[in-house]
Amino acid sequence: MKIVIDMMGGDNGLEATISATNSFLSMHDDVELFLIGDETKLESFKSNPKCKIVNSETILAMDVDPMTALKDKKSSLMVAISTYLDNKCDALISAGSTGALLAASVFKIKRIPGIIRPCLITSFPTIKKDKKFVVCDLGANIENTKEELNQFAIMGSLYYSIRYNENKPSVYLLSNGTEEEKGSPLNKEAYPLLKENKRINFKGNIEARDPLFGDIDVLVTDGYSGNIFLKSVEGTAKVMSNMIKESFKRNIFSKIGYLLSKKGFDDIKVKMDYKNVGGAMLIGVNGVVIKAHGSSDLQSFLSALNNAYTLVKEDIVEKIKKELN
Amino acid sequence: MKIVIDMMGGDNGLEATISATNSFLSMHDDVELFLIGDETKLESFKSNPKCKIVNSETILAMDVDPMTALKDKKSSLMVAISTYLDNKCDALISAGSTGALLAASVFKIKRIPGIIRPCLITSFPTIKKDKKFVVCDLGANIENTKEELNQFAIMGSLYYSIRYNENKPSVYLLSNGTEEEKGSPLNKEAYPLLKENKRINFKGNIEARDPLFGDIDVLVTDGYSGNIFLKSVEGTAKVMSNMIKESFKRNIFSKIGYLLSKKGFDDIKVKMDYKNVGGAMLIGVNGVVIKAHGSSDLQSFLSALNNAYTLVKEDIVEKIKKELN
């Protein structure tokens, strides 16, 4: 299995990607890694026969304009893309700019034939231990059509099946009410398509307050609404985590209180940590392209690498192709 | 000041509305209340010269179809509406069906001349003590135009000024990125209008993860996206509150831990309680119409009543009319 890793993207730079790559190497024997970055800083991998180092000169800014990014051929991302294509690789992971990764993947790696638009998919934590659900699209698109939502539902179901070993994952459409007639004009068009689609297990509309309770598998949405959902959940979780920390720091009694109740709160931290969900896959392009969290640490980048490994092993791209026929 | 109260709407029925009305009466001398509901259950108010009881026969279901609701003239909501109109009242409060209240208000009380579409506005808690921000539209509309968003910004600014004594509240547009060129097609159209609008203090785009940190005053959005924002925040806050409770209930040590750190956590509960923000105003109709939370308890319904009182005192409807000229 050939995997290309953009070692330079991400806010935490090489520290996170190098240690994650080392852990990943110790876990898998059947991988060949192309490590893209400043070669002077990647020397520790030189002696490893499973690694090839490919030098890059620049690093794209997180807020780079995607079209500008495509022209910066010496950037770690663009070198990663050409290395991916030249060596017929299986997966590509980057913690760099989402917009640049999207644009470069769609333009260079191309879509799976038949896929109208790729979308971003990731797992979300829920209140139930070990239960996750996936959301697609998280924001690869601004506007979508009903046919695109229908494809997101198919790809999301496949992704969920592979990640969580569930044969017929339940699919819901994000809406402003649960009744069939609720929703945006797009929702109303997409609903009958999803309902008639025999490749998925469509269950109807769901409101944004419910998925985190852990009773659904796949949440389908246009990219703009999905992005608002993602960021609202992230923001609220972060605010509440901060408030919990502050509550325990208040005085000596609350600090002792923390020690006494630590286990439960450590569990919350683990449950709500959206960094440890394997990054977001750009699903629908002709390969396994994973966007790791921008502020990836070792654990988070490693989970993205392992996610890519599983998705390649389970041949997700071929499975999508088959579902489209 | 004449206020009409739908005593029957809401999941908790008369218990919450009666006790809230009693508290409200004890706080204000300058009010005349029209209490709509089953008159046999409102007898305790009969002797109060500030109260008039108006009998109603049915209660609309929370998920009633708005058009059906309009025809049920003996329902507490429709009697409330006609009482409001017949007596030239100043405010109307209901904890019943949002859809029915919207439809009845727009059809019967009508819009303020010049307002294209009313919208729902409410206050949100933030991580900063006593700092709130308001969001409009929360879901009175499914689709909006740029001109409507521009009016929401003006009405939202007025509402925020009255509630929080802030002369030039900052206005942000909910989007998928902070840069000017980001956003849905609607956002891109609305941005220049908001930027040129001298009646508001427009600051640009904001992503959904940021408002809860307490640095903005007014968040403008189309009703569909606003609804997703509202419910994502509610859902996440609820899930995390449940997890906090569970963490403390774990064993005897964590229970002691709770007692030691209780104060801080009680603060979180107060901060994040979206029920105590005065309900949501249907702003843009020709009167002060407040939707109290469906599961209103005493405190929550009382805060809606007091919100209505303040908004009438400060003459919000006249202020909106003035801003439109």
PDB file of C-alpha atoms in Angstrom, chain A residues 63 126-127 139 141-143 174-177 179 183-185 187-188 207-210 212-213 221-222 224-244 247-248 250-251 253-258 260-261 263-265 267-268 271-272 274, chain B residues 63 126-127 139 141-143 174-177 179 183-185 187-188 207-210 212-213 221-222 224-244 247-248 250-251 253-258 260-261 263-265 267-268 271-272 274:
ATOM      1  CA  ASP A  63      -6.045  30.429   4.147  1.00  0.00           C
ATOM      2  CA  THR A 126     -22.122  10.990  20.416  1.00  0.00           C
ATOM      3  CA  ILE A 127     -23.312  10.694  23.985  1.00  0.00           C
ATOM      4  CA  GLY A 139     -18.281  21.911   3.436  1.00  0.00           C
ATOM      5  CA  ASN A 141     -19.409  22.406  -1.534  1.00  0.00           C
ATOM      6  CA  ILE A 142     -21.382  25.602  -1.050  1.00  0.00           C
ATOM      7  CA  GLU A 143     -24.364  24.645  -3.162  1.00  0.00           C
ATOM      8  CA  LEU A 174     -30.486  17.289   7.983  1.00  0.00           C
ATOM      9  CA  SER A 175     -33.545  19.550   8.040  1.00  0.00           C
ATOM     10  CA  ASN A 176     -35.448  22.098  10.098  1.00  0.00           C
ATOM     11  CA  GLY A 177     -38.108  19.581  11.111  1.00  0.00           C
ATOM     12  CA  GLU A 179     -41.804  15.782   8.880  1.00  0.00           C
ATOM     13  CA  GLY A 183     -36.821  21.577   4.791  1.00  0.00           C
ATOM     14  CA  SER A 184     -35.120  23.881   2.349  1.00  0.00           C
ATOM     15  CA  PRO A 185     -36.207  23.778  -1.291  1.00  0.00           C
ATOM     16  CA  ASN A 187     -34.292  19.139   0.877  1.00  0.00           C
ATOM     17  CA  LYS A 188     -37.768  18.892  -0.530  1.00  0.00           C
ATOM     18  CA  GLU A 207     -33.162  18.208  13.203  1.00  0.00           C
ATOM     19  CA  ALA A 208     -29.682  19.435  14.087  1.00  0.00           C
ATOM     20  CA  ARG A 209     -30.189  18.900  17.814  1.00  0.00           C
ATOM     21  CA  ASP A 210     -30.641  15.132  17.604  1.00  0.00           C
ATOM     22  CA  LEU A 212     -25.366  13.701  18.886  1.00  0.00           C
ATOM     23  CA  PHE A 213     -27.677  11.510  20.935  1.00  0.00           C
ATOM     24  CA  THR A 221     -26.590  17.579   4.086  1.00  0.00           C
ATOM     25  CA  ASP A 222     -25.522  20.193   1.578  1.00  0.00           C
ATOM     26  CA  TYR A 224     -23.057  24.892   3.514  1.00  0.00           C
ATOM     27  CA  SER A 225     -25.499  23.607   6.152  1.00  0.00           C
ATOM     28  CA  GLY A 226     -23.087  20.806   7.065  1.00  0.00           C
ATOM     29  CA  ASN A 227     -20.378  23.363   7.683  1.00  0.00           C
ATOM     30  CA  ILE A 228     -22.645  25.339  10.002  1.00  0.00           C
ATOM     31  CA  PHE A 229     -23.567  22.143  11.841  1.00  0.00           C
ATOM     32  CA  LEU A 230     -19.900  21.119  12.225  1.00  0.00           C
ATOM     33  CA  LYS A 231     -18.755  24.485  13.504  1.00  0.00           C
ATOM     34  CA  SER A 232     -21.733  25.039  15.821  1.00  0.00           C
ATOM     35  CA  VAL A 233     -21.071  21.688  17.469  1.00  0.00           C
ATOM     36  CA  GLU A 234     -17.329  22.370  17.702  1.00  0.00           C
ATOM     37  CA  GLY A 235     -17.862  25.843  19.117  1.00  0.00           C
ATOM     38  CA  THR A 236     -20.400  24.771  21.721  1.00  0.00           C
ATOM     39  CA  ALA A 237     -18.294  21.794  22.804  1.00  0.00           C
ATOM     40  CA  LYS A 238     -15.253  24.026  23.150  1.00  0.00           C
ATOM     41  CA  VAL A 239     -17.101  26.678  25.154  1.00  0.00           C
ATOM     42  CA  MET A 240     -18.510  24.071  27.499  1.00  0.00           C
ATOM     43  CA  SER A 241     -15.154  22.321  27.911  1.00  0.00           C
ATOM     44  CA  ASN A 242     -13.612  25.652  28.850  1.00  0.00           C
ATOM     45  CA  MET A 243     -16.386  26.267  31.367  1.00  0.00           C
ATOM     46  CA  ILE A 244     -15.852  22.826  32.919  1.00  0.00           C
ATOM     47  CA  SER A 247     -15.351  25.403  37.275  1.00  0.00           C
ATOM     48  CA  PHE A 248     -12.753  22.994  38.590  1.00  0.00           C
ATOM     49  CA  ARG A 250     -12.200  27.902  41.006  1.00  0.00           C
ATOM     50  CA  ASN A 251     -10.692  27.121  44.401  1.00  0.00           C
ATOM     51  CA  PHE A 253     -12.346  22.605  47.030  1.00  0.00           C
ATOM     52  CA  SER A 254     -13.247  22.445  43.378  1.00  0.00           C
ATOM     53  CA  LYS A 255      -9.728  21.203  42.608  1.00  0.00           C
ATOM     54  CA  ILE A 256     -10.218  18.341  45.034  1.00  0.00           C
ATOM     55  CA  GLY A 257     -13.635  17.872  43.457  1.00  0.00           C
ATOM     56  CA  TYR A 258     -11.907  17.418  40.122  1.00  0.00           C
ATOM     57  CA  LEU A 260     -12.561  12.855  42.890  1.00  0.00           C
ATOM     58  CA  SER A 261     -14.593  12.964  39.708  1.00  0.00           C
ATOM     59  CA  LYS A 263     -12.519   9.654  35.553  1.00  0.00           C
ATOM     60  CA  GLY A 264     -15.918  10.693  34.306  1.00  0.00           C
ATOM     61  CA  PHE A 265     -14.593  13.970  32.966  1.00  0.00           C
ATOM     62  CA  ASP A 267     -14.304  10.169  29.540  1.00  0.00           C
ATOM     63  CA  ILE A 268     -16.115  13.283  28.291  1.00  0.00           C
ATOM     64  CA  LYS A 271     -15.908  11.145  23.835  1.00  0.00           C
ATOM     65  CA  MET A 272     -16.082  14.724  22.548  1.00  0.00           C
ATOM     66  CA  TYR A 274     -13.334  15.482  17.359  1.00  0.00           C
TER      67      TYR A 274
ATOM     68  CA  ASP B  63     -47.035  20.309  15.422  1.00  0.00           C
ATOM     69  CA  THR B 126     -21.868  33.047  25.810  1.00  0.00           C
ATOM     70  CA  ILE B 127     -18.830  31.978  27.762  1.00  0.00           C
ATOM     71  CA  GLY B 139     -36.259  29.915  11.470  1.00  0.00           C
ATOM     72  CA  ASN B 141     -38.260  31.739   7.126  1.00  0.00           C
ATOM     73  CA  ILE B 142     -36.851  28.932   4.994  1.00  0.00           C
ATOM     74  CA  GLU B 143     -35.515  31.093   2.196  1.00  0.00           C
ATOM     75  CA  LEU B 174     -23.130  33.860   9.621  1.00  0.00           C
ATOM     76  CA  SER B 175     -20.963  32.243   6.956  1.00  0.00           C
ATOM     77  CA  ASN B 176     -18.599  29.353   6.234  1.00  0.00           C
ATOM     78  CA  GLY B 177     -15.514  31.563   6.480  1.00  0.00           C
ATOM     79  CA  GLU B 179     -13.265  36.422   4.398  1.00  0.00           C
ATOM     80  CA  GLY B 183     -20.450  32.277   1.940  1.00  0.00           C
ATOM     81  CA  SER B 184     -23.548  30.998   0.233  1.00  0.00           C
ATOM     82  CA  PRO B 185     -24.750  32.767  -2.905  1.00  0.00           C
ATOM     83  CA  ASN B 187     -24.391  35.744   1.667  1.00  0.00           C
ATOM     84  CA  LYS B 188     -22.348  37.050  -1.213  1.00  0.00           C
ATOM     85  CA  GLU B 207     -18.117  31.212  11.360  1.00  0.00           C
ATOM     86  CA  ALA B 208     -20.587  29.236  13.459  1.00  0.00           C
ATOM     87  CA  ARG B 209     -17.978  28.214  16.032  1.00  0.00           C
ATOM     88  CA  ASP B 210     -17.198  31.738  17.212  1.00  0.00           C
ATOM     89  CA  LEU B 212     -20.524  31.724  21.735  1.00  0.00           C
ATOM     90  CA  PHE B 213     -17.163  33.146  22.780  1.00  0.00           C
ATOM     91  CA  THR B 221     -28.564  34.693   8.993  1.00  0.00           C
ATOM     92  CA  ASP B 222     -31.227  33.271   6.741  1.00  0.00           C
ATOM     93  CA  TYR B 224     -32.785  27.899   7.524  1.00  0.00           C
ATOM     94  CA  SER B 225     -29.120  28.274   8.518  1.00  0.00           C
ATOM     95  CA  GLY B 226     -30.136  30.055  11.731  1.00  0.00           C
ATOM     96  CA  ASN B 227     -32.340  27.124  12.639  1.00  0.00           C
ATOM     97  CA  ILE B 228     -29.464  24.693  12.127  1.00  0.00           C
ATOM     98  CA  PHE B 229     -27.211  26.914  14.250  1.00  0.00           C
ATOM     99  CA  LEU B 230     -29.811  27.136  17.049  1.00  0.00           C
ATOM    100  CA  LYS B 231     -30.488  23.425  17.174  1.00  0.00           C
ATOM    101  CA  SER B 232     -26.829  22.372  16.858  1.00  0.00           C
ATOM    102  CA  VAL B 233     -25.947  24.580  19.823  1.00  0.00           C
ATOM    103  CA  GLU B 234     -28.941  23.326  21.838  1.00  0.00           C
ATOM    104  CA  GLY B 235     -28.189  19.691  21.045  1.00  0.00           C
ATOM    105  CA  THR B 236     -24.496  19.920  21.883  1.00  0.00           C
ATOM    106  CA  ALA B 237     -25.160  21.818  25.101  1.00  0.00           C
ATOM    107  CA  LYS B 238     -27.723  19.238  26.149  1.00  0.00           C
ATOM    108  CA  VAL B 239     -25.475  16.281  25.367  1.00  0.00           C
ATOM    109  CA  MET B 240     -22.613  17.826  27.316  1.00  0.00           C
ATOM    110  CA  SER B 241     -24.842  18.718  30.275  1.00  0.00           C
ATOM    111  CA  ASN B 242     -26.030  15.120  30.396  1.00  0.00           C
ATOM    112  CA  MET B 243     -22.429  13.912  30.313  1.00  0.00           C
ATOM    113  CA  ILE B 244     -21.474  16.237  33.164  1.00  0.00           C
ATOM    114  CA  SER B 247     -19.753  11.994  35.394  1.00  0.00           C
ATOM    115  CA  PHE B 248     -20.738  13.200  38.826  1.00  0.00           C
ATOM    116  CA  ARG B 250     -20.510   7.690  38.721  1.00  0.00           C
ATOM    117  CA  ASN B 251     -19.668   6.720  42.303  1.00  0.00           C
ATOM    118  CA  PHE B 253     -16.177   9.881  45.148  1.00  0.00           C
ATOM    119  CA  SER B 254     -17.510  11.708  42.129  1.00  0.00           C
ATOM    120  CA  LYS B 255     -20.623  12.635  44.121  1.00  0.00           C
ATOM    121  CA  ILE B 256     -18.434  14.237  46.770  1.00  0.00           C
ATOM    122  CA  GLY B 257     -16.489  15.805  43.913  1.00  0.00           C
ATOM    123  CA  TYR B 258     -19.743  17.400  42.763  1.00  0.00           C
ATOM    124  CA  LEU B 260     -16.974  20.387  46.273  1.00  0.00           C
ATOM    125  CA  SER B 261     -17.184  21.946  42.821  1.00  0.00           C
ATOM    126  CA  LYS B 263     -20.763  26.387  42.503  1.00  0.00           C
ATOM    127  CA  GLY B 264     -18.887  26.471  39.233  1.00  0.00           C
ATOM    128  CA  PHE B 265     -21.185  23.932  37.670  1.00  0.00           C
ATOM    129  CA  ASP B 267     -22.829  28.759  37.034  1.00  0.00           C
ATOM    130  CA  ILE B 268     -22.534  26.760  33.810  1.00  0.00           C
ATOM    131  CA  LYS B 271     -24.951  30.540  31.699  1.00  0.00           C
ATOM    132  CA  MET B 272     -26.049  27.935  29.183  1.00  0.00           C
ATOM    133  CA  TYR B 274     -31.348  29.090  26.787  1.00  0.00           C
TER     134      TYR B 274
END
